[in-house]
Coordinates of C-alpha atoms and ligand atoms in Angstrom, one line a residue:
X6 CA 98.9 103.0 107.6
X7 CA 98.7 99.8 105.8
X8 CA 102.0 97.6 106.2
X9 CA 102.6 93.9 106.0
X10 CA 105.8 92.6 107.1
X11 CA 106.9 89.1 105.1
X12 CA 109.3 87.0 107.3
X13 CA 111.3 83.8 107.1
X14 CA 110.1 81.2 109.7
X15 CA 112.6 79.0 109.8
X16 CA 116.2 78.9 108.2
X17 CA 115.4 80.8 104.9
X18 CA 114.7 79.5 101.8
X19 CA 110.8 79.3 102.5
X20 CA 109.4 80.7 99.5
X21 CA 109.2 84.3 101.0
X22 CA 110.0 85.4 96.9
X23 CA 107.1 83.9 95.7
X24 CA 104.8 85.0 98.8
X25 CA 106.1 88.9 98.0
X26 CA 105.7 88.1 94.4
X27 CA 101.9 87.3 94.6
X28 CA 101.0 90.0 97.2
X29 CA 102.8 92.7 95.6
X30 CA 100.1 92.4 92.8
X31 CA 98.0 94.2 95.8
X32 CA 100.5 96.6 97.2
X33 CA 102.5 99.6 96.4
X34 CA 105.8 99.6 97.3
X35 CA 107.8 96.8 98.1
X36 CA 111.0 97.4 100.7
X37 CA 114.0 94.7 101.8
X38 CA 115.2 95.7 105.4
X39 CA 118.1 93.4 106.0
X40 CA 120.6 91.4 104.5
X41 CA 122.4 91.5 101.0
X42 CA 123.4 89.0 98.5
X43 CA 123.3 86.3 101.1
X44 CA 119.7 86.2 99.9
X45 CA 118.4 84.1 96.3
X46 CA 114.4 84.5 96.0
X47 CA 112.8 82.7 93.4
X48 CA 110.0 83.7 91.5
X49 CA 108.4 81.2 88.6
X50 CA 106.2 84.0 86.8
X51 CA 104.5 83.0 83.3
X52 CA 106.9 80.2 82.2
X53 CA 110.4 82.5 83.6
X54 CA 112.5 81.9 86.7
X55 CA 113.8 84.9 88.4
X56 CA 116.2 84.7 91.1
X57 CA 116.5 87.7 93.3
X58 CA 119.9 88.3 95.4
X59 CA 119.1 92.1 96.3
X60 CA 115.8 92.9 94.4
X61 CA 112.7 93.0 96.1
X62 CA 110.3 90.4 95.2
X63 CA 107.5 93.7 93.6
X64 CA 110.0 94.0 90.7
X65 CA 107.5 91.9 88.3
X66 CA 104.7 94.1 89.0
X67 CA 106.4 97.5 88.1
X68 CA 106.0 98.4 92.3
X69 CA 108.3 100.8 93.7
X70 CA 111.1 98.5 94.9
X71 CA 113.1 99.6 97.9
X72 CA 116.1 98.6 99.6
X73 CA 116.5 99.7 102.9
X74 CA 119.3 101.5 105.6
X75 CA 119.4 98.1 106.8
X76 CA 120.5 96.7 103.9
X77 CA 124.6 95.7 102.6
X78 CA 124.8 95.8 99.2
X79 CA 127.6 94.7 96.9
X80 CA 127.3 97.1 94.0
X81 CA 128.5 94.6 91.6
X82 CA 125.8 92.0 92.0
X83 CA 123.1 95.1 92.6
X84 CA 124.0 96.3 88.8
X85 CA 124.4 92.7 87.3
X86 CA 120.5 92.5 88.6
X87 CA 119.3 95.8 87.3
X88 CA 121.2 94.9 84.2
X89 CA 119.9 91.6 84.2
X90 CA 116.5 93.1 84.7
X91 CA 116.7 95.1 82.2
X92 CA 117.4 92.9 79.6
X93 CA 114.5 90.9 79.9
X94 CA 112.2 94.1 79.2
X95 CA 111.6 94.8 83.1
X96 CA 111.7 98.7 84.1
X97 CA 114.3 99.3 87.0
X98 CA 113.4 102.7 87.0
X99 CA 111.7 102.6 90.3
X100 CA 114.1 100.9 92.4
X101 CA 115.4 102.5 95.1
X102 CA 118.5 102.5 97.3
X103 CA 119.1 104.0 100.8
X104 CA 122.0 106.6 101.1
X105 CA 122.5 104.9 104.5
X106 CA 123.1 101.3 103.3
X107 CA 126.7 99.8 103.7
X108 CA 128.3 98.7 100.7
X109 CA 130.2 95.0 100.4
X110 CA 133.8 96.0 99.6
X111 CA 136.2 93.6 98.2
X112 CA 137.9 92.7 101.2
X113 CA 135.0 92.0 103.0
X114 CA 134.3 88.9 100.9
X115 CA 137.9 87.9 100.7
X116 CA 137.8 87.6 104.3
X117 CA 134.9 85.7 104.7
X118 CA 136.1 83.5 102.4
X119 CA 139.5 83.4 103.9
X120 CA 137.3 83.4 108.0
X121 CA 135.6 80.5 106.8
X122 CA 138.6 78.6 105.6
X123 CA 140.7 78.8 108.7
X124 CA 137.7 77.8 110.8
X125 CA 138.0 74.6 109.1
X126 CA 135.8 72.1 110.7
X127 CA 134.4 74.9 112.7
X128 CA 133.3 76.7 109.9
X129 CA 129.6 78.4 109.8
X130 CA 129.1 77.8 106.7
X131 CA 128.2 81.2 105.1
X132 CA 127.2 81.9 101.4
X133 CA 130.3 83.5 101.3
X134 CA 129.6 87.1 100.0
X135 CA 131.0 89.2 102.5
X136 CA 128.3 89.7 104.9
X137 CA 129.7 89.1 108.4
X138 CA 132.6 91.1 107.3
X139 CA 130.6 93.8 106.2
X140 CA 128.1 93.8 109.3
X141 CA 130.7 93.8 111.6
X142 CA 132.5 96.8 110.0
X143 CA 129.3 98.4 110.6
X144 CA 129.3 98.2 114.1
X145 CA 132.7 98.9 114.7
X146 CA 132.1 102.0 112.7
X147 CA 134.3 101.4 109.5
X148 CA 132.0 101.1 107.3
X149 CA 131.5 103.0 104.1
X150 CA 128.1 103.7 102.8
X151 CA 126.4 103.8 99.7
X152 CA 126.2 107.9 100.0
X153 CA 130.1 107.8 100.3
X154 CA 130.3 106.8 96.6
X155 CA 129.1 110.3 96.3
X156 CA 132.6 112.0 97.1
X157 CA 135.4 110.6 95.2
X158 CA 137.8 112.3 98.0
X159 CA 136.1 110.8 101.0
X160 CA 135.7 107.5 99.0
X161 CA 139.0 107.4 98.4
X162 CA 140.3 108.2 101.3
X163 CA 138.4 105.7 103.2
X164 CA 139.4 103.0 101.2
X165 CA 142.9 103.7 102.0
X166 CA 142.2 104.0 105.7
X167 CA 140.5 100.3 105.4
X168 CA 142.9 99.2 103.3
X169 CA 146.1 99.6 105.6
X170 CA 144.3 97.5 108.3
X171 CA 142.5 95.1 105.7
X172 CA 145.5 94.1 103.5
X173 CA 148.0 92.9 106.9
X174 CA 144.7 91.0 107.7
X175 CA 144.6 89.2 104.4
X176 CA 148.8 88.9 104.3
X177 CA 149.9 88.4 107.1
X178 CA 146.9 86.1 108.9
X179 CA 145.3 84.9 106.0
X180 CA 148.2 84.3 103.5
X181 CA 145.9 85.8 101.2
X182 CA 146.3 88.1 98.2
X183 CA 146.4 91.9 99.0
X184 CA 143.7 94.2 97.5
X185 CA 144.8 97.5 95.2
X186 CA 143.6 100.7 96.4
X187 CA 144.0 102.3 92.8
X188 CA 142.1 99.8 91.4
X189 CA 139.1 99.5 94.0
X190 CA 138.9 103.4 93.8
X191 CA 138.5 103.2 90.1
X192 CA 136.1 100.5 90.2
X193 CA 133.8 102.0 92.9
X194 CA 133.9 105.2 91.6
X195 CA 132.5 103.5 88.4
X196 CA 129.7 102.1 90.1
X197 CA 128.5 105.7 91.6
X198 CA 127.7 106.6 88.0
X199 CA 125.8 103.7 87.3
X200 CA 124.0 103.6 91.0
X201 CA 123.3 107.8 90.7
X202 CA 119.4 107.6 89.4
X203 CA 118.5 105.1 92.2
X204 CA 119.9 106.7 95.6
X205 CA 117.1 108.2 98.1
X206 CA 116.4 108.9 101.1
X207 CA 114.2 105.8 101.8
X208 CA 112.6 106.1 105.2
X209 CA 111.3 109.3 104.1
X210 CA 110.0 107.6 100.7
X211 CA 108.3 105.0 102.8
X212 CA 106.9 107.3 105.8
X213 CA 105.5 109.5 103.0
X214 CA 103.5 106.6 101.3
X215 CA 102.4 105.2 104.5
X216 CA 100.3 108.7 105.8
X217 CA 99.1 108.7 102.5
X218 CA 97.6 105.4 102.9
X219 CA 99.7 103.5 100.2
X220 CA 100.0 99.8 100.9
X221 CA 103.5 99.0 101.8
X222 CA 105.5 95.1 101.8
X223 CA 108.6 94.7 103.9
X224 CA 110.4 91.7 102.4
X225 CA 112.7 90.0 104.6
X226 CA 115.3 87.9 103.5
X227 CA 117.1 85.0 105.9
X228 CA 114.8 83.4 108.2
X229 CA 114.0 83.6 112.0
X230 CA 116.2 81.1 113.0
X231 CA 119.0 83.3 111.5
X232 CA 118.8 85.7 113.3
X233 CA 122.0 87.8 115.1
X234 CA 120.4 88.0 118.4
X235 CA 117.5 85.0 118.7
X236 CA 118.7 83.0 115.9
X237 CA 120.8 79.2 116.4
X238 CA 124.2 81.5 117.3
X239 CA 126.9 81.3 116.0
X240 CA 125.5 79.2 113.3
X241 CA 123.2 82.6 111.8
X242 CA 123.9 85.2 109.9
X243 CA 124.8 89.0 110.8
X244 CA 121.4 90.7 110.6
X245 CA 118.1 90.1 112.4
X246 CA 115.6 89.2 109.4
X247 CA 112.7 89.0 112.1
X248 CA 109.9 91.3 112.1
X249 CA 111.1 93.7 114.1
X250 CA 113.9 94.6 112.4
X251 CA 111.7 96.2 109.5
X252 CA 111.0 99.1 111.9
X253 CA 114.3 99.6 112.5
X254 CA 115.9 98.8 108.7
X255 CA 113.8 100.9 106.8
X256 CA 113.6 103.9 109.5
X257 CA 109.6 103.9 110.2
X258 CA 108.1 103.3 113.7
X259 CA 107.2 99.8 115.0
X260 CA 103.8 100.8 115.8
X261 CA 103.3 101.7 111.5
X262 CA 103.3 97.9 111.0
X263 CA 99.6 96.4 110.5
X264 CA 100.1 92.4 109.8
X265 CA 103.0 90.0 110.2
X266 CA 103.1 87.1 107.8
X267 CA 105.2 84.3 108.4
X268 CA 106.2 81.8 105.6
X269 CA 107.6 78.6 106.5
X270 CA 107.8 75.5 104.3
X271 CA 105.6 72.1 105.2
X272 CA 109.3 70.8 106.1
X273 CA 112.5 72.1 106.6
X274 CA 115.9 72.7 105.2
X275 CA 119.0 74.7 106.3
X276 CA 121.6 75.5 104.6
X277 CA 125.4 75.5 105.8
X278 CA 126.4 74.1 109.4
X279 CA 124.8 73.8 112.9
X280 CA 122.0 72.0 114.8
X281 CA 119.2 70.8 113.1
X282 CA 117.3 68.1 115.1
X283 CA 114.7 67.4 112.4
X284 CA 117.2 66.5 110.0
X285 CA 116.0 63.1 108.2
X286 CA 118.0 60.8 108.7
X287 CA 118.5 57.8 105.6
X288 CA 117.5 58.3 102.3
X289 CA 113.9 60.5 103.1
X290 CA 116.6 63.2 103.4
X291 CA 117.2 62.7 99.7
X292 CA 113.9 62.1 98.6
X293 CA 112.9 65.5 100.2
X294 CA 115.7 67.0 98.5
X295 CA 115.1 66.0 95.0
X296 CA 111.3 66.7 95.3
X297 CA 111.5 69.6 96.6
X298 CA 114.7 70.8 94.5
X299 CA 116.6 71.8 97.6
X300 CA 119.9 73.0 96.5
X301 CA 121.1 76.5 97.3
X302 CA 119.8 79.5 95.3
X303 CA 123.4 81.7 95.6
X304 CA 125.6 78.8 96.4
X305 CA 124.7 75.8 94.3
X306 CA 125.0 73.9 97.6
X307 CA 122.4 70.8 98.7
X308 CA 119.9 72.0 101.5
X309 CA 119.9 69.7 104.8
X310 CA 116.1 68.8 105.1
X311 CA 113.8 67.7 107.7
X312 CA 110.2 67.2 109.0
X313 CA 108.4 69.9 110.1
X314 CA 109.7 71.6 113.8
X315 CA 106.7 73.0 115.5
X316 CA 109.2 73.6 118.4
X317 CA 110.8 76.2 116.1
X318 CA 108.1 77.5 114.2
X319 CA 106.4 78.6 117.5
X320 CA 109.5 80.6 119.0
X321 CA 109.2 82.2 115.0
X322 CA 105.8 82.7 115.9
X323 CA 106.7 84.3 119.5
X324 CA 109.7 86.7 118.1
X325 CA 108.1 87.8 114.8
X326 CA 103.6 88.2 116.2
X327 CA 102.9 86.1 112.9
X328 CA 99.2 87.4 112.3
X329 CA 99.2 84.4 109.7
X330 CA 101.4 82.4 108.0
X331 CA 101.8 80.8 104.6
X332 CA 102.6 77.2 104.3
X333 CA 104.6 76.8 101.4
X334 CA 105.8 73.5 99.4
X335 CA 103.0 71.4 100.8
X336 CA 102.7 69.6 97.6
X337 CA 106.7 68.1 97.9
X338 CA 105.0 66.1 100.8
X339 CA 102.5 63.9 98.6
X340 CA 104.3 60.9 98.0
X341 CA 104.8 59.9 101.8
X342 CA 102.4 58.1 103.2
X343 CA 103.4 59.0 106.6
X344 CA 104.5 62.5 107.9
X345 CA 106.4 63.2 110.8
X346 CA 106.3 66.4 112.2
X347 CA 108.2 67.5 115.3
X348 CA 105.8 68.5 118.4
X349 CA 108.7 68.6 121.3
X350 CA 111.8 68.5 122.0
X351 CA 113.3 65.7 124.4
X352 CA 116.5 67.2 126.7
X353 CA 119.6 65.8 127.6
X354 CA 117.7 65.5 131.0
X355 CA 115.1 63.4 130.3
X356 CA 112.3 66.4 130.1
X357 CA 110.2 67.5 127.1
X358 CA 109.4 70.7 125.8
X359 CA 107.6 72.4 123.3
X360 CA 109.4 76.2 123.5
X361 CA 113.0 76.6 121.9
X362 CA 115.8 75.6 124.5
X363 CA 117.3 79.0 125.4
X364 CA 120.2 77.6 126.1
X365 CA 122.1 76.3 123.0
X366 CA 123.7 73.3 125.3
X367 CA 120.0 72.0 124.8
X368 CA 119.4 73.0 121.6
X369 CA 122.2 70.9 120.3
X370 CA 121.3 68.0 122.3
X371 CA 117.4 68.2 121.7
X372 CA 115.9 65.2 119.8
X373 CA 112.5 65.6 118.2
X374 CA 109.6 63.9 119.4
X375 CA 107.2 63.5 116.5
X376 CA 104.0 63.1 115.9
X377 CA 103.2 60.8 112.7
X378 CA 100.5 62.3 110.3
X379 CA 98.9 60.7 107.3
X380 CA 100.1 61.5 104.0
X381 CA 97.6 62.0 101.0
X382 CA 99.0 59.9 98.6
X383 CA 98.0 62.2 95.3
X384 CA 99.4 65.6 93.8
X385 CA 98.0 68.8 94.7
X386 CA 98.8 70.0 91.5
X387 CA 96.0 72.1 89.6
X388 CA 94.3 72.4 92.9
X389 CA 92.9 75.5 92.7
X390 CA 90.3 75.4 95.9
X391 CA 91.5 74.9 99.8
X392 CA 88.3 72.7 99.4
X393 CA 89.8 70.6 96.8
X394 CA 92.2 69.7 99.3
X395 CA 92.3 65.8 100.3
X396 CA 91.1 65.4 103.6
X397 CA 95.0 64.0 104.9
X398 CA 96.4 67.3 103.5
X399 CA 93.7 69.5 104.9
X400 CA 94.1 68.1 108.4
X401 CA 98.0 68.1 108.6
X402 CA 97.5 72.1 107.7
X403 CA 95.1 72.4 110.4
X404 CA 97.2 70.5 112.9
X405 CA 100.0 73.5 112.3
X406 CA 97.7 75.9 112.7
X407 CA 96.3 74.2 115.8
X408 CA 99.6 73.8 117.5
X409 CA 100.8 77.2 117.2
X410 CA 97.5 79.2 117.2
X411 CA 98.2 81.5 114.0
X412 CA 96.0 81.0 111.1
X413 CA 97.5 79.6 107.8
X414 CA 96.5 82.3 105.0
X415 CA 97.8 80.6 102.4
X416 CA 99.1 77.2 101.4
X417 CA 101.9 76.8 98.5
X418 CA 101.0 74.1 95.9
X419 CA 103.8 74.3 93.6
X420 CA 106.9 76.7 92.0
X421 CA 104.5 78.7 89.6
X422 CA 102.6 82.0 90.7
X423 CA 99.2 80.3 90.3
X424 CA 100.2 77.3 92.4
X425 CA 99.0 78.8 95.8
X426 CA 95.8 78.4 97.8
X427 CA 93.5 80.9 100.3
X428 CA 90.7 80.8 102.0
X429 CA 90.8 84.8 102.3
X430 CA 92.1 85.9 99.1
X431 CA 95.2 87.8 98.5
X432 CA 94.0 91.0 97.7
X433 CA 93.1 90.8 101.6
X434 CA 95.9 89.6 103.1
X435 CA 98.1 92.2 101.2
X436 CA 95.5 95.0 102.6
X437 CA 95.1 94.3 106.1
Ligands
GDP28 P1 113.2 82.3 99.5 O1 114.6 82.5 99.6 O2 112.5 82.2 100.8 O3 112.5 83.3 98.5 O4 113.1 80.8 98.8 P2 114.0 80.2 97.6 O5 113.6 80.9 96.4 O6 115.4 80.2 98.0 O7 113.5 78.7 97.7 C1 112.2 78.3 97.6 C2 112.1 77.4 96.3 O8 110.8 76.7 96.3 C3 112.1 78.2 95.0 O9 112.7 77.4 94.0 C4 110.6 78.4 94.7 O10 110.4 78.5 93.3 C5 110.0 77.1 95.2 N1 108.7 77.2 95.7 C6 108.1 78.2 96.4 N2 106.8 77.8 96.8 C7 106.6 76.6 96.4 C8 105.6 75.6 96.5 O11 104.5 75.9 97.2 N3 105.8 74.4 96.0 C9 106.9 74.0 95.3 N4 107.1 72.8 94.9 N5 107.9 74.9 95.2 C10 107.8 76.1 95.7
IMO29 P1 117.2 83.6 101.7 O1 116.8 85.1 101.8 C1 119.2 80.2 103.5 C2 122.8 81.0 105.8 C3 124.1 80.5 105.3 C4 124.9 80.2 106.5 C5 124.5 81.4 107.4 C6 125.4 82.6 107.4 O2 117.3 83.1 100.4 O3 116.2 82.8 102.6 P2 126.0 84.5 105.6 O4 126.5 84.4 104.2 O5 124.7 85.2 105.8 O6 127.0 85.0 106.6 O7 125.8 82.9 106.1 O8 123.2 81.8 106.9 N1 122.1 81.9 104.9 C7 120.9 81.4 104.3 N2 120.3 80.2 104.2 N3 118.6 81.2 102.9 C8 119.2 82.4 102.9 O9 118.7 83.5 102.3 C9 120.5 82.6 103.6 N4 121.3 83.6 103.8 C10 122.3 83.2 104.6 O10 123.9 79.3 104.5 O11 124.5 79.0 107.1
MG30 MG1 116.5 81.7 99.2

């Protein structure tokens, strides 16, 4: 039963696209479990950027591409991407969508953009696409599903239901503009044409292809430190991307899953608001930034970045059972000639510690005690050869692996699908 799990370590935006990308070459299927449009994967493939909001990263390959129960899905953006794909010669025709995932209805994104507004200063920060409010209509039970579409009555109908409740919300609270029920009808009921070909029962797809041995990718989307429940709360978002929330998204067993890899970045970035006590202060921040082209996949928006927080990476490493981990983005680090990286955390109190503060009083108040690691001084471009590595660069990867005790599989290099190095191989690390 041969399934990998591919997780965020940190606060998204690690590279997980590419990672998926280059094992899916090896795999069968490839299955999100989490999340929605929140999510913008990149994939540099022959010369072409691709950037992924609900599509798993096995597209490329022609892999059975799955989206999971787990999942919230904004039909719009969904058929814009198999559109999208389409047009550049790609076959969408084994993409697959649970009957169980909850859809992103109009008023769910007006209110997060109205939320987020009246927060003000407070605000989290969110990509704005209607995920909290879709999330939390889950869970309160209000939520319509992708299987609803199905039933133009029921659709209809619970539209209207949301509708009454939704619409004082957005007047009366918000100021906002109300939302028309004849014309959201109309509109969903469009999109169950267009959506028909791809619905399926998905945990049964993915049982099936794991008891007949089929090598199976879970692609998370997020990152660990955005998660609901473990995550920097309230600044996350309103899913748990970590590793054991495949089990649970998709509808298989925990004990089906063989491998967890991690994927952080050599640094850090986070998007939108809350703690980050690696952030770079003075113009390193920028430097970072430009290098590494931090600026938001879905929102256009300039990452925060930082030096590498081993406190975090080892509570990713506790929560998720990384089996290894792929370093991505080393080669943004080349021009400094030193490199800071974050082994504790010093508290309010005086103490140090190197496991995340569970208490987010700490949290917010922890500053970084680093440890200052020589830079290489050359690009790692064309490198082809963990051995080609320079000695500096070799030794800050062993130093991570080291301080957290997981083994790093693979070590990013670049944008492009042939910029990535491993000792290993990939074809084994996508068939554990
Ligand atoms: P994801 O959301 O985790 O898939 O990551 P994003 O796509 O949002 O952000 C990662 C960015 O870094 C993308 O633009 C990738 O093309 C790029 N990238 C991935 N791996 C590497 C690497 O090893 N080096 C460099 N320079 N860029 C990389
Ligand atoms: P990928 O999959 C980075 C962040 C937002 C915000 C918080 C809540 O590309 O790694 P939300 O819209 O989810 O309610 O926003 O989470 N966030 C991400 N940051 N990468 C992502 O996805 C993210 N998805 C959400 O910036 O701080
Ligand atoms: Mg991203």
């Amino acid at each position: 039963m041969p399934a990998t799990v591919i997780v965020g370590a940190q606060w998204g935006d690690e590279g997980k696209g590419k990672i998926v990308d280059l094992l899916a070459q090896h795999s069968d299927i490839v299955c999100r479990y989490q999340g929605g449009p929140n999510a913008g994967h990149t994939i540099v493939a022959d010369g072409e950027t691709y950037k992924f909001r609900h599509m798993p990263s096995g597209i490329l390959w022609g892999k059975e591409c799955v989206l999971g129960a787990g999942c919230v899905v904004d039909p719009q953006v969904f058929i814009e991407e198999l559109d999208d794909l389409e047009a550049r010669g790609l076959s969408t025709e084994r993409v697959r969508l649970s009957t169980n995932a909850h859809l992103i209805m109009p008023w769910h994104l007006a209110l997060d953009q109205a939320g987020e507004r009246r927060l003000g200063k407070l605000q989290i920060g969110t990509t704005r696409r209607g995920i909290g409010p879709a999330y939390g209509d889950k869970a309160a039970r209000l939520g319509i599903r992708v299987q609803d579409l199905f039933d133009p009555k029921i659709l209809r109908q619970k539209i209207e239901v949301a509708l009454a409740e939704k619409n004082h919300w957005l007047e009366r609270v918000y100021g906002a503009a109300p939302i028309d029920l004849e014309d959201v009808s109309a509109r969903y009921e469009g999109y169950a044409q267009r959506l028909r070909p791809y619905i399926a029962d998905t945990s049964l797809l993915v049982d099936r292809a794991l008891r007949e041995g089929r090598f199976v990718l879970f692609e998370g989307a997020q990152g660990t430190l955005l998660d609901l429940d473990h995550g920097t709360y309230p600044f996350v978002t309103s899913s748990s991307p970590i590793a054991g929330a495949a089990a649970t998204g998709v509808g298989i067993g925990p004990n089906r899953i063989d491998a967890v890899l991690g994927v952080a970045k050599a640094y850090l970035t986070r998007v939108g608001e809350g703690p980050f006590p690696t952030e770079i202060d003075g113009p390193d921040q920028e430097r970072v930034r430009e290098l590494g082209g931090e600026y938001g996949t879905v929102t256009g928006r300039e990452r925060r970045c930082g030096w590498l927080d081993l406190v975090g990476l080892r509570y990713a490493a506790r929560l998720n059972g990384f089996t290894s981990l792929a370093l991505t983005k080393l080669d943004v680090l080349s021009p400094f000639p030193e490199i800071p990286v974050c082994v504790r955390y010093r508290l309010p109190d005086g103490s140090e510690t190197a496991e995340f503060p569970a208490h987010q009083g700490d949290f917010h108040h922890a500053a970084p005690v680093y440890e200052i690691l020589p830079g290489w001084g050359e690009p790692l471009d064309g490198m082809d050869d963990v051995a080609l590595l320079p000695e500096p660069a070799r030794r800050y990867v062993e130093f991570v692996e080291r301080e957290l005790d997981v083994e790093v599989s693979l070590i990013g290099t670049g944008a492009a699908r042939e910029h990535i190095l491993s000792q290993r191989g990939l074809e084994a690390i996508a068939r554990p």
